[in-house]
Tab-separated table of C-alpha atoms in Angstrom:
chain	number	residue	atom	x	y	z
A	1	UNK	CA	173.154	207.591	-73.129
A	2	UNK	CA	174.884	204.223	-73.192
A	3	UNK	CA	172.347	202.536	-70.922
A	4	UNK	CA	169.431	204.207	-72.704
A	5	UNK	CA	170.672	202.703	-75.985
A	6	UNK	CA	171.004	199.271	-74.300
A	7	UNK	CA	167.437	199.480	-72.909
A	8	UNK	CA	165.996	200.489	-76.274
A	9	UNK	CA	167.823	197.666	-77.993
A	10	UNK	CA	166.627	195.155	-75.352
A	11	UNK	CA	163.011	196.260	-75.695
A	12	UNK	CA	163.032	196.258	-79.504
A	13	UNK	CA	164.792	192.907	-79.784
A	14	UNK	CA	162.450	191.314	-77.235
A	15	UNK	CA	159.388	192.464	-79.156
A	16	UNK	CA	160.828	191.206	-82.420
A	17	UNK	CA	161.701	187.818	-80.907
A	18	UNK	CA	158.242	187.468	-79.392
A	19	UNK	CA	156.576	188.517	-82.644
A	20	UNK	CA	158.366	185.733	-84.476
A	21	UNK	CA	158.763	183.121	-81.728
A	22	UNK	CA	155.101	182.840	-80.646
A	23	UNK	CA	153.670	182.170	-84.164
A	24	UNK	CA	156.600	179.909	-84.935
A	25	UNK	CA	155.926	177.886	-81.775
A	26	UNK	CA	152.302	177.434	-82.757
A	27	UNK	CA	153.325	176.352	-86.239
A	28	UNK	CA	155.712	173.797	-84.734
A	29	UNK	CA	152.895	172.373	-82.568
A	30	UNK	CA	150.582	172.080	-85.589
A	31	UNK	CA	153.328	170.408	-87.549
A	32	UNK	CA	153.843	167.846	-84.791
A	33	UNK	CA	150.095	167.143	-84.709
A	34	UNK	CA	149.961	166.798	-88.482
A	35	UNK	CA	152.894	164.440	-88.383
A	36	UNK	CA	151.197	162.193	-85.814
A	37	UNK	CA	147.904	161.992	-87.745
A	38	UNK	CA	149.745	161.420	-91.028
A	39	UNK	CA	151.317	158.355	-89.468
A	40	UNK	CA	147.888	157.213	-88.327
A	41	UNK	CA	146.526	157.611	-91.869
A	42	UNK	CA	149.369	155.536	-93.260
A	43	UNK	CA	148.589	152.775	-90.744
A	44	UNK	CA	144.934	152.814	-91.664
A	45	UNK	CA	145.765	152.750	-95.359
A	46	UNK	CA	147.926	149.637	-94.803
A	47	UNK	CA	144.873	147.687	-93.562
A	48	UNK	CA	142.436	148.892	-96.235
A	49	UNK	CA	143.589	146.473	-99.028
A	50	UNK	CA	143.104	143.438	-96.758
A	51	UNK	CA	139.574	144.558	-95.772
A	52	UNK	CA	138.569	144.886	-99.394
A	53	UNK	CA	139.533	141.234	-99.935
A	54	UNK	CA	138.512	139.387	-96.782
A	55	UNK	CA	136.683	139.888	-93.533
A	56	UNK	CA	138.085	136.803	-91.865
A	57	UNK	CA	138.975	137.576	-88.305
A	58	UNK	CA	142.179	135.564	-88.177
A	59	UNK	CA	143.548	137.030	-91.359
A	60	UNK	CA	142.660	140.545	-90.289
A	61	UNK	CA	144.380	140.080	-86.948
A	62	UNK	CA	147.569	139.129	-88.762
A	63	UNK	CA	147.258	142.195	-91.022
A	64	UNK	CA	146.710	144.476	-88.054
A	65	UNK	CA	149.666	142.959	-86.250
A	66	UNK	CA	151.905	143.403	-89.310
A	67	UNK	CA	150.887	147.071	-89.546
A	68	UNK	CA	152.875	147.558	-86.311
A	69	UNK	CA	150.259	149.570	-84.521
A	70	UNK	CA	149.860	147.063	-81.668
A	71	UNK	CA	146.953	147.926	-79.422
A	72	UNK	CA	146.567	151.344	-80.983
A	73	UNK	CA	144.503	150.066	-83.962
A	74	UNK	CA	140.995	148.668	-84.072
A	75	UNK	CA	138.834	147.448	-86.968
A	76	UNK	CA	135.011	147.642	-86.860
A	77	UNK	CA	133.166	145.518	-89.484
A	78	UNK	CA	129.368	145.755	-89.496
A	79	UNK	CA	127.114	142.682	-89.667
A	80	UNK	CA	126.005	141.582	-93.150
A	81	UNK	CA	123.355	138.954	-93.769
A	82	UNK	CA	124.314	135.878	-91.814
A	83	UNK	CA	127.766	137.342	-90.976
A	84	UNK	CA	128.016	138.797	-87.529
A	85	UNK	CA	129.751	142.078	-86.789
A	86	UNK	CA	133.495	141.866	-86.199
A	87	UNK	CA	135.454	144.180	-83.817
A	88	UNK	CA	139.254	143.804	-83.712
A	89	UNK	CA	141.321	145.648	-81.124
A	90	UNK	CA	140.305	147.962	-78.356
A	91	UNK	CA	137.430	150.324	-79.110
A	92	UNK	CA	138.018	153.862	-77.929
A	93	UNK	CA	135.712	155.886	-80.118
A	94	UNK	CA	132.002	156.152	-79.304
A	95	UNK	CA	129.472	154.103	-81.310
A	96	UNK	CA	127.843	157.274	-82.517
A	97	UNK	CA	131.127	158.577	-84.008
A	98	UNK	CA	131.709	155.270	-85.794
A	99	UNK	CA	128.162	155.240	-87.149
A	100	UNK	CA	128.571	158.826	-88.400
A	101	UNK	CA	131.750	157.934	-90.293
A	102	UNK	CA	129.962	154.919	-91.929
A	103	UNK	CA	127.066	157.092	-92.939
A	104	UNK	CA	129.140	159.967	-94.300
A	105	UNK	CA	131.927	157.908	-95.780
A	106	UNK	CA	134.598	160.436	-94.664
A	107	UNK	CA	137.499	160.123	-92.271
A	108	UNK	CA	137.327	162.077	-89.060
A	109	UNK	CA	139.124	162.503	-85.780
A	110	UNK	CA	137.573	162.495	-82.345
A	111	UNK	CA	138.867	163.191	-78.860
A	112	UNK	CA	139.186	160.248	-76.502
A	113	UNK	CA	140.689	159.931	-73.021
A	114	UNK	CA	144.494	160.142	-73.312
A	115	UNK	CA	144.593	161.309	-76.904
A	116	UNK	CA	142.649	161.190	-80.171
A	117	UNK	CA	141.482	158.587	-82.680
A	118	UNK	CA	141.458	158.590	-86.415
A	119	UNK	CA	138.359	156.936	-87.934
A	120	UNK	CA	139.007	155.856	-91.515
A	121	UNK	CA	136.084	154.332	-93.555
A	122	UNK	CA	136.962	151.410	-95.873
A	123	UNK	CA	134.527	149.872	-98.440
A	124	UNK	CA	134.142	146.072	-98.229
A	125	UNK	CA	133.441	143.687	-101.102
A	126	UNK	CA	129.934	143.195	-99.759
A	127	UNK	CA	129.213	146.892	-100.102
A	128	UNK	CA	129.291	147.559	-96.379
A	129	UNK	CA	131.535	150.183	-94.807
A	130	UNK	CA	134.128	149.085	-92.279
A	131	UNK	CA	135.836	151.603	-89.999
A	132	UNK	CA	139.505	151.464	-89.143
A	133	UNK	CA	140.254	153.152	-85.807
A	134	UNK	CA	143.850	154.330	-85.119
A	135	UNK	CA	144.609	155.673	-81.648
A	136	UNK	CA	146.961	158.697	-81.476
A	137	UNK	CA	148.048	159.331	-77.894
A	138	UNK	CA	148.872	162.887	-76.705
A	139	UNK	CA	152.487	161.910	-76.153
A	140	UNK	CA	152.868	161.215	-79.869
A	141	UNK	CA	151.229	164.526	-80.800
A	142	UNK	CA	153.702	166.427	-78.601
A	143	UNK	CA	156.727	164.253	-79.486
A	144	UNK	CA	159.767	166.578	-80.086
A	145	UNK	CA	157.693	169.667	-79.383
A	146	UNK	CA	159.511	170.512	-76.113
A	147	UNK	CA	162.889	170.213	-77.801
A	148	UNK	CA	161.820	172.436	-80.681
A	149	UNK	CA	160.450	175.038	-78.308
A	150	UNK	CA	163.600	174.911	-76.198
A	151	UNK	CA	165.747	175.459	-79.311
A	152	UNK	CA	163.485	178.308	-80.352
A	153	UNK	CA	163.695	179.900	-76.908
A	154	UNK	CA	167.484	179.522	-76.894
A	155	UNK	CA	167.758	181.209	-80.243
A	156	UNK	CA	165.530	184.043	-79.032
A	157	UNK	CA	167.573	184.525	-75.847
A	158	UNK	CA	170.788	184.450	-77.876
A	159	UNK	CA	169.420	187.128	-80.186
A	160	UNK	CA	168.450	189.296	-77.223
A	161	UNK	CA	171.820	188.873	-75.527
A	162	UNK	CA	173.643	189.479	-78.805
A	163	UNK	CA	171.685	192.642	-79.534
A	164	UNK	CA	172.313	193.929	-76.009
A	165	UNK	CA	176.039	193.245	-76.412
A	166	UNK	CA	176.138	194.955	-79.785
A	167	UNK	CA	174.111	197.907	-78.459
A	168	UNK	CA	176.513	198.180	-75.508
A	169	UNK	CA	179.526	198.253	-77.842
A	170	UNK	CA	177.855	200.805	-80.068
A	171	UNK	CA	176.936	202.837	-77.005
A	172	UNK	CA	180.534	202.779	-75.786
A	173	UNK	CA	181.722	203.766	-79.252
A	174	UNK	CA	179.351	206.739	-79.227
A	175	UNK	CA	179.565	207.693	-75.569
A	176	UNK	CA	183.361	207.658	-75.129
A	177	UNK	CA	184.053	210.236	-77.862
A	178	UNK	CA	181.193	212.337	-76.496
A	179	UNK	CA	182.638	212.094	-72.961
A	180	UNK	CA	186.078	213.044	-74.190
A	181	UNK	CA	184.548	216.014	-76.061
A	182	UNK	CA	182.810	217.135	-72.841
A	183	UNK	CA	186.019	216.687	-70.814
A	184	UNK	CA	187.999	218.632	-73.398
A	185	UNK	CA	185.429	221.433	-73.321
A	186	UNK	CA	185.631	221.550	-69.507
A	187	UNK	CA	189.438	221.635	-69.608
A	188	UNK	CA	189.455	224.415	-72.204
A	189	UNK	CA	186.920	226.326	-70.117
A	190	UNK	CA	189.197	225.967	-67.081
A	191	UNK	CA	192.035	227.585	-69.012
A	192	UNK	CA	193.932	224.438	-70.091
A	193	UNK	CA	194.698	225.657	-73.621
A	194	UNK	CA	196.423	222.395	-74.555
A	195	UNK	CA	193.199	220.407	-74.219
A	196	UNK	CA	192.447	218.443	-77.399
A	197	UNK	CA	190.205	215.450	-78.139
A	198	UNK	CA	190.938	212.421	-80.375
A	199	UNK	CA	189.234	212.711	-83.751
A	200	UNK	CA	187.514	209.292	-83.696
A	201	UNK	CA	184.117	207.708	-83.307
A	202	UNK	CA	180.977	208.110	-85.427
A	203	UNK	CA	181.124	210.623	-88.277
A	204	UNK	CA	179.130	213.290	-86.432
A	205	UNK	CA	181.257	213.041	-83.285
A	206	UNK	CA	184.450	212.922	-85.330
A	207	UNK	CA	183.427	216.107	-87.120
A	208	UNK	CA	182.579	217.662	-83.740
A	209	UNK	CA	186.038	216.709	-82.448
A	210	UNK	CA	187.660	218.248	-85.529
A	211	UNK	CA	185.663	221.451	-85.036
A	212	UNK	CA	186.522	221.503	-81.316
A	213	UNK	CA	190.254	221.095	-81.968
A	214	UNK	CA	190.138	223.785	-84.651
A	215	UNK	CA	188.326	226.067	-82.237
A	216	UNK	CA	190.893	225.371	-79.505
A	217	UNK	CA	193.742	226.108	-81.947
A	218	UNK	CA	192.010	229.310	-82.934
A	219	UNK	CA	191.569	230.307	-79.280
A	220	UNK	CA	195.269	229.664	-78.623
A	221	UNK	CA	196.226	231.631	-81.732
A	222	UNK	CA	193.941	234.506	-80.809
A	223	UNK	CA	195.374	234.672	-77.287
A	224	UNK	CA	198.885	234.523	-78.695
A	225	UNK	CA	198.072	237.275	-81.149
A	226	UNK	CA	196.620	239.389	-78.332
A	227	UNK	CA	199.771	238.941	-76.266
A	228	UNK	CA	201.892	239.688	-79.302
A	229	UNK	CA	199.864	242.767	-80.122
A	230	UNK	CA	200.285	243.969	-76.556
A	231	UNK	CA	204.029	243.423	-76.840
A	232	UNK	CA	204.205	245.194	-80.197
A	233	UNK	CA	202.070	248.133	-79.101
A	234	UNK	CA	204.153	248.442	-75.974
A	235	UNK	CA	207.311	248.330	-78.044
A	236	UNK	CA	206.017	251.214	-80.172
A	237	UNK	CA	206.041	253.284	-76.976
A	238	UNK	CA	209.812	252.977	-77.025
A	239	UNK	CA	210.049	255.638	-79.742
A	240	UNK	CA	208.464	258.498	-77.781
A	241	UNK	CA	210.242	257.237	-74.656
A	242	UNK	CA	213.526	257.562	-76.464
A	243	UNK	CA	212.649	261.146	-77.295
A	244	UNK	CA	211.752	261.811	-73.692
A	245	UNK	CA	214.979	260.257	-72.472
A	246	UNK	CA	217.069	262.356	-74.846
A	247	UNK	CA	215.193	265.531	-73.955
A	248	UNK	CA	215.505	264.730	-70.259
A	249	UNK	CA	219.249	264.305	-70.702
A	250	UNK	CA	219.478	267.810	-72.084
A	251	UNK	CA	217.720	269.373	-69.096
A	252	UNK	CA	220.957	269.812	-67.142
A	253	UNK	CA	221.222	269.476	-63.400
A	254	UNK	CA	218.661	270.180	-60.739
A	255	UNK	CA	215.920	268.379	-58.752
A	256	UNK	CA	213.305	268.749	-61.495
A	257	UNK	CA	215.657	267.367	-64.127
A	258	UNK	CA	216.621	264.427	-61.917
A	259	UNK	CA	212.959	263.685	-61.182
A	260	UNK	CA	212.126	263.804	-64.905
A	261	UNK	CA	214.972	261.464	-65.799
A	262	UNK	CA	213.934	259.090	-62.975
A	263	UNK	CA	210.325	259.102	-64.189
A	264	UNK	CA	211.422	258.391	-67.767
A	265	UNK	CA	213.655	255.525	-66.567
A	266	UNK	CA	210.797	254.104	-64.512
A	267	UNK	CA	208.426	254.382	-67.436
A	268	UNK	CA	210.961	252.607	-69.673
A	269	UNK	CA	211.234	249.861	-67.080
A	270	UNK	CA	207.472	249.399	-66.957
A	271	UNK	CA	207.269	249.207	-70.747
A	272	UNK	CA	210.065	246.622	-70.779
A	273	UNK	CA	208.138	244.618	-68.166
A	274	UNK	CA	205.013	244.624	-70.307
A	275	UNK	CA	206.980	243.550	-73.395
A	276	UNK	CA	208.793	240.738	-71.598
A	277	UNK	CA	205.546	239.481	-70.032
A	278	UNK	CA	203.904	239.175	-73.482
A	279	UNK	CA	206.997	237.916	-75.348
A	280	UNK	CA	205.969	234.235	-75.304
A	281	UNK	CA	203.331	234.744	-78.014
A	282	UNK	CA	203.823	233.043	-81.352
A	283	UNK	CA	204.828	235.229	-84.303
A	284	UNK	CA	201.817	236.166	-86.339
A	285	UNK	CA	201.752	235.992	-90.091
A	286	UNK	CA	200.205	239.190	-91.424
A	287	UNK	CA	198.927	238.952	-94.963
A	288	UNK	CA	198.102	242.051	-96.895
A	289	UNK	CA	194.679	241.971	-98.421
A	290	UNK	CA	193.689	243.125	-101.891
A	291	UNK	CA	194.378	246.819	-102.317
A	292	UNK	CA	196.393	247.044	-99.079
A	293	UNK	CA	199.802	248.692	-99.144
A	294	UNK	CA	201.559	252.026	-98.927
A	295	UNK	CA	204.249	254.187	-100.487
A	296	UNK	CA	207.481	253.123	-98.829
A	297	UNK	CA	209.305	256.263	-99.967
A	298	UNK	CA	206.696	258.510	-98.375
A	299	UNK	CA	206.758	256.579	-95.083
A	300	UNK	CA	210.578	256.708	-94.994
A	301	UNK	CA	210.577	260.474	-95.619
A	302	UNK	CA	208.003	260.969	-92.858
A	303	UNK	CA	209.810	258.893	-90.231
A	304	UNK	CA	213.207	260.323	-91.131
A	305	UNK	CA	211.797	263.809	-90.663
A	306	UNK	CA	210.868	262.764	-87.119
A	307	UNK	CA	214.205	261.102	-86.287
A	308	UNK	CA	216.309	263.818	-87.975
A	309	UNK	CA	215.504	266.265	-85.165
A	310	UNK	CA	216.909	263.880	-82.585
A	311	UNK	CA	219.881	263.102	-84.806
A	312	UNK	CA	220.648	266.825	-85.008
A	313	UNK	CA	220.528	267.130	-81.241
A	314	UNK	CA	223.026	264.261	-80.852
A	315	UNK	CA	225.260	265.357	-83.702
A	316	UNK	CA	224.571	262.407	-85.925
A	317	UNK	CA	225.024	262.589	-89.712
A	318	UNK	CA	222.014	261.234	-91.600
A	319	UNK	CA	221.725	260.152	-95.233
A	320	UNK	CA	218.542	259.083	-97.042
A	321	UNK	CA	218.487	257.651	-100.582
A	322	UNK	CA	215.946	256.152	-102.968
A	323	UNK	CA	212.909	258.077	-101.728
A	324	UNK	CA	212.654	260.579	-104.572
A	325	UNK	CA	209.910	258.571	-106.373
A	326	UNK	CA	206.956	256.462	-105.152
A	327	UNK	CA	207.701	252.881	-104.137
A	328	UNK	CA	204.522	250.834	-103.630
A	329	UNK	CA	204.761	247.820	-101.302
A	330	UNK	CA	202.061	245.339	-100.040
A	331	UNK	CA	202.480	246.410	-96.431
A	332	UNK	CA	200.224	248.577	-94.251
A	333	UNK	CA	201.524	252.079	-93.607
A	334	UNK	CA	201.360	251.726	-89.831
A	335	UNK	CA	203.285	248.415	-89.925
A	336	UNK	CA	206.095	249.826	-92.066
A	337	UNK	CA	206.292	252.895	-89.843
A	338	UNK	CA	206.541	250.649	-86.750
A	339	UNK	CA	209.315	248.595	-88.381
A	340	UNK	CA	211.314	251.713	-89.316
A	341	UNK	CA	210.864	253.180	-85.857
A	342	UNK	CA	212.142	249.896	-84.387
A	343	UNK	CA	215.252	249.929	-86.557
A	344	UNK	CA	215.995	253.636	-86.110
A	345	UNK	CA	215.254	253.414	-82.383
A	346	UNK	CA	217.857	250.647	-82.106
A	347	UNK	CA	220.398	252.936	-83.786
A	348	UNK	CA	219.781	255.697	-81.238
A	349	UNK	CA	219.552	253.311	-78.321
A	350	UNK	CA	222.606	251.079	-79.005
A	351	UNK	CA	225.108	253.418	-80.639
A	352	UNK	CA	227.000	256.354	-79.094
A	353	UNK	CA	225.946	259.929	-79.769
A	354	UNK	CA	227.438	261.303	-82.950
A	355	UNK	CA	227.225	257.950	-84.768
A	356	UNK	CA	226.138	258.421	-88.376
A	357	UNK	CA	223.431	256.296	-89.970
A	358	UNK	CA	221.699	255.967	-93.350
A	359	UNK	CA	218.471	254.673	-94.834
A	360	UNK	CA	218.387	253.431	-98.449
A	361	UNK	CA	215.359	252.243	-100.406
A	362	UNK	CA	215.937	250.127	-103.537
A	363	UNK	CA	213.040	249.340	-105.830
A	364	UNK	CA	213.409	246.168	-107.946
A	365	UNK	CA	211.169	244.255	-110.321
A	366	UNK	CA	209.786	241.849	-107.734
A	367	UNK	CA	211.037	243.174	-104.422
A	368	UNK	CA	211.877	246.306	-102.441
A	369	UNK	CA	214.931	246.509	-100.159
A	370	UNK	CA	215.134	248.870	-97.242
A	371	UNK	CA	218.647	249.182	-95.784
A	372	UNK	CA	219.269	250.743	-92.374
A	373	UNK	CA	222.986	251.048	-91.678
A	374	UNK	CA	225.055	252.802	-89.043
A	375	UNK	CA	228.655	253.462	-88.120
A	376	UNK	CA	228.327	252.045	-84.630
A	377	UNK	CA	230.097	249.115	-82.966
A	378	UNK	CA	227.964	246.516	-84.769
A	379	UNK	CA	226.139	243.450	-83.425
A	380	UNK	CA	228.343	240.664	-82.159
A	381	UNK	CA	225.694	237.893	-82.425
A	382	UNK	CA	223.080	238.559	-85.158
A	383	UNK	CA	221.227	235.334	-84.473
A	384	UNK	CA	220.701	236.204	-80.816
A	385	UNK	CA	219.573	239.685	-81.829
A	386	UNK	CA	216.920	238.177	-84.135
A	387	UNK	CA	215.659	235.824	-81.387
A	388	UNK	CA	212.410	237.128	-80.005
A	389	UNK	CA	212.707	238.189	-76.396
A	390	UNK	CA	216.502	237.865	-76.272
A	391	UNK	CA	217.577	241.221	-77.581
A	392	UNK	CA	221.167	242.294	-77.967
A	393	UNK	CA	221.976	241.595	-74.375
A	394	UNK	CA	222.283	245.272	-73.435
A	395	UNK	CA	220.150	247.025	-70.890
A	396	UNK	CA	216.689	247.932	-72.083
A	397	UNK	CA	216.742	245.506	-75.018
A	398	UNK	CA	213.756	243.141	-75.438
A	399	UNK	CA	214.554	241.772	-78.912
A	400	UNK	CA	211.046	242.554	-80.179
A	401	UNK	CA	212.111	245.396	-82.478
A	402	UNK	CA	213.882	243.161	-84.970
A	403	UNK	CA	211.127	240.545	-84.563
A	404	UNK	CA	208.569	243.155	-85.695
A	405	UNK	CA	210.738	243.844	-88.763
A	406	UNK	CA	211.157	240.137	-89.509
A	407	UNK	CA	207.448	239.414	-89.321
A	408	UNK	CA	206.713	242.360	-91.601
A	409	UNK	CA	209.105	240.992	-94.227
A	410	UNK	CA	207.906	237.408	-93.944
A	411	UNK	CA	204.291	238.466	-94.336
A	412	UNK	CA	205.167	239.307	-97.956
A	413	UNK	CA	207.425	236.314	-98.562
A	414	UNK	CA	210.608	238.296	-97.851
A	415	UNK	CA	213.184	238.170	-95.082
A	416	UNK	CA	215.553	240.161	-92.866
A	417	UNK	CA	219.288	239.849	-92.727
A	418	UNK	CA	221.829	241.449	-90.422
A	419	UNK	CA	225.335	242.189	-91.604
A	420	UNK	CA	228.166	244.706	-91.603
A	421	UNK	CA	227.586	248.065	-93.227
A	422	UNK	CA	229.930	250.129	-95.367
A	423	UNK	CA	229.850	252.694	-92.592
A	424	UNK	CA	231.593	250.215	-90.323
A	425	UNK	CA	228.681	249.262	-88.091
A	426	UNK	CA	225.496	247.253	-88.453
A	427	UNK	CA	223.401	246.932	-91.604
A	428	UNK	CA	219.834	245.557	-91.446
A	429	UNK	CA	218.411	244.534	-94.802
A	430	UNK	CA	214.613	244.399	-95.017
A	431	UNK	CA	213.541	242.448	-98.121
A	432	UNK	CA	209.856	243.025	-99.063
A	433	UNK	CA	208.504	240.735	-101.756
A	434	UNK	CA	206.177	242.287	-104.389
A	435	UNK	CA	204.967	239.289	-106.436
A	436	UNK	CA	202.220	238.288	-103.967
A	437	UNK	CA	203.630	234.910	-103.012
A	438	UNK	CA	202.510	233.284	-99.784
A	439	UNK	CA	204.495	234.200	-96.674
A	440	UNK	CA	207.297	231.817	-95.724
A	441	UNK	CA	208.739	231.046	-92.298
A	442	UNK	CA	212.490	231.401	-92.047
A	443	UNK	CA	213.078	231.081	-88.277
A	444	UNK	CA	214.884	233.911	-86.503
A	445	UNK	CA	217.503	234.598	-89.156
A	446	UNK	CA	217.127	235.916	-92.672
A	447	UNK	CA	218.231	233.522	-95.409
A	448	UNK	CA	219.870	234.724	-98.594
A	449	UNK	CA	217.508	234.159	-101.502
A	450	UNK	CA	218.756	231.810	-104.223
A	451	UNK	CA	217.317	233.854	-107.082
A	452	UNK	CA	217.199	237.609	-107.460
A	453	UNK	CA	216.640	239.782	-110.532
A	454	UNK	CA	219.873	241.209	-111.907
A	455	UNK	CA	218.715	244.776	-111.642
A	456	UNK	CA	217.905	244.457	-107.963
A	457	UNK	CA	221.162	242.644	-107.188
A	458	UNK	CA	223.237	245.292	-108.864
A	459	UNK	CA	221.380	248.036	-107.062
A	460	UNK	CA	221.856	246.216	-103.766
A	461	UNK	CA	225.591	245.773	-104.408
A	462	UNK	CA	225.992	249.414	-105.300
A	463	UNK	CA	224.295	250.415	-102.038
A	464	UNK	CA	226.992	248.656	-100.088
A	465	UNK	CA	229.684	250.859	-101.659
A	466	UNK	CA	227.975	254.161	-100.902
A	467	UNK	CA	230.183	256.579	-98.924
């Protein structure tokens, strides 16, 4: 592309230079010729006054000499009466040409060996017509012409070279961004997801680079979302696996029971492997669209009905509050169910059998709080527990459960905070914003909000003193 642009520029500039240089060279030649014959006319005009006064040979020779023409001027005076014809200087023009000028009374030029002559008629006092002949050699006609043509050719060559240089620079400016765009596309096609191209060059290529970088970012985000979705879906398998593990534990002794427990343990290990393989994905911001949402109270009642059966088998006391009336939140039903399952699964997985737990829902003016608390040993390092992929440090923990809860809260502009519960163990507070503000990123740890409605704060404080 670069060399094609240079060739086109060279061809176009050459044609333009020729189109202007050839006519201009001819004009310069004509100007040089006109200049030479104008000088000859001035010389002839300098002799004309003397011829109108006298025809004396000696006087005319002095006039011709003073005109400065040297041997290049001749004067032809015809015979008149008793006066013989007078010829001064060297005759170069033919007799016929001189006779024609006398007869017509007009100046003319004629070609002679080595140049041209100007024949200028001059009226004498006797009424006869004298002819002044001025010789114009070819060297005078072409005087300065070679220099002018050389300058003209130099200017033309300079224009061609300059246009080629400019075209080359323009070609480089266009080709380099295009080459970088091609290289970036090849790298992205080879799986190098970090490939990006500089957003520079002509407007079209710059816009193409912007679009390419946006596409690459979108590809990276889509892949990250796919990995994250795989991790989240795999994590949701932990709930039925927990049920299987608890049921397998109640099977007693025997080969079949041992095989069942071993299969459940192997399945849990495979699920953990899938989750840990996909844990590098970026957290995804999920925004609820218009009309999206669910009844948090209904979802809590449904999930607690599921987990209550397991709690009864393990001798756990369960308390649910705040679900006696509808509580609308801008969160998809499946996402809230997954978050609750993650929190309740952690209670069953990381606390001893017989540990009590509670779920409280508090509905405020601009937010809904879901509290999941237990009477277990608590979490020693809440920040590490919130870190995606780190977990609590215990066996079977991937750290994705709390990350699912955090992303759910942040998608509404809320947050998640881990603290100590009134039951003596861990309390996880899920804050879901209702006013439709844009989601905010808060890292891996929930941050206490600076401003809360009084009604919601009082409700939240009361929940911490529940028995």
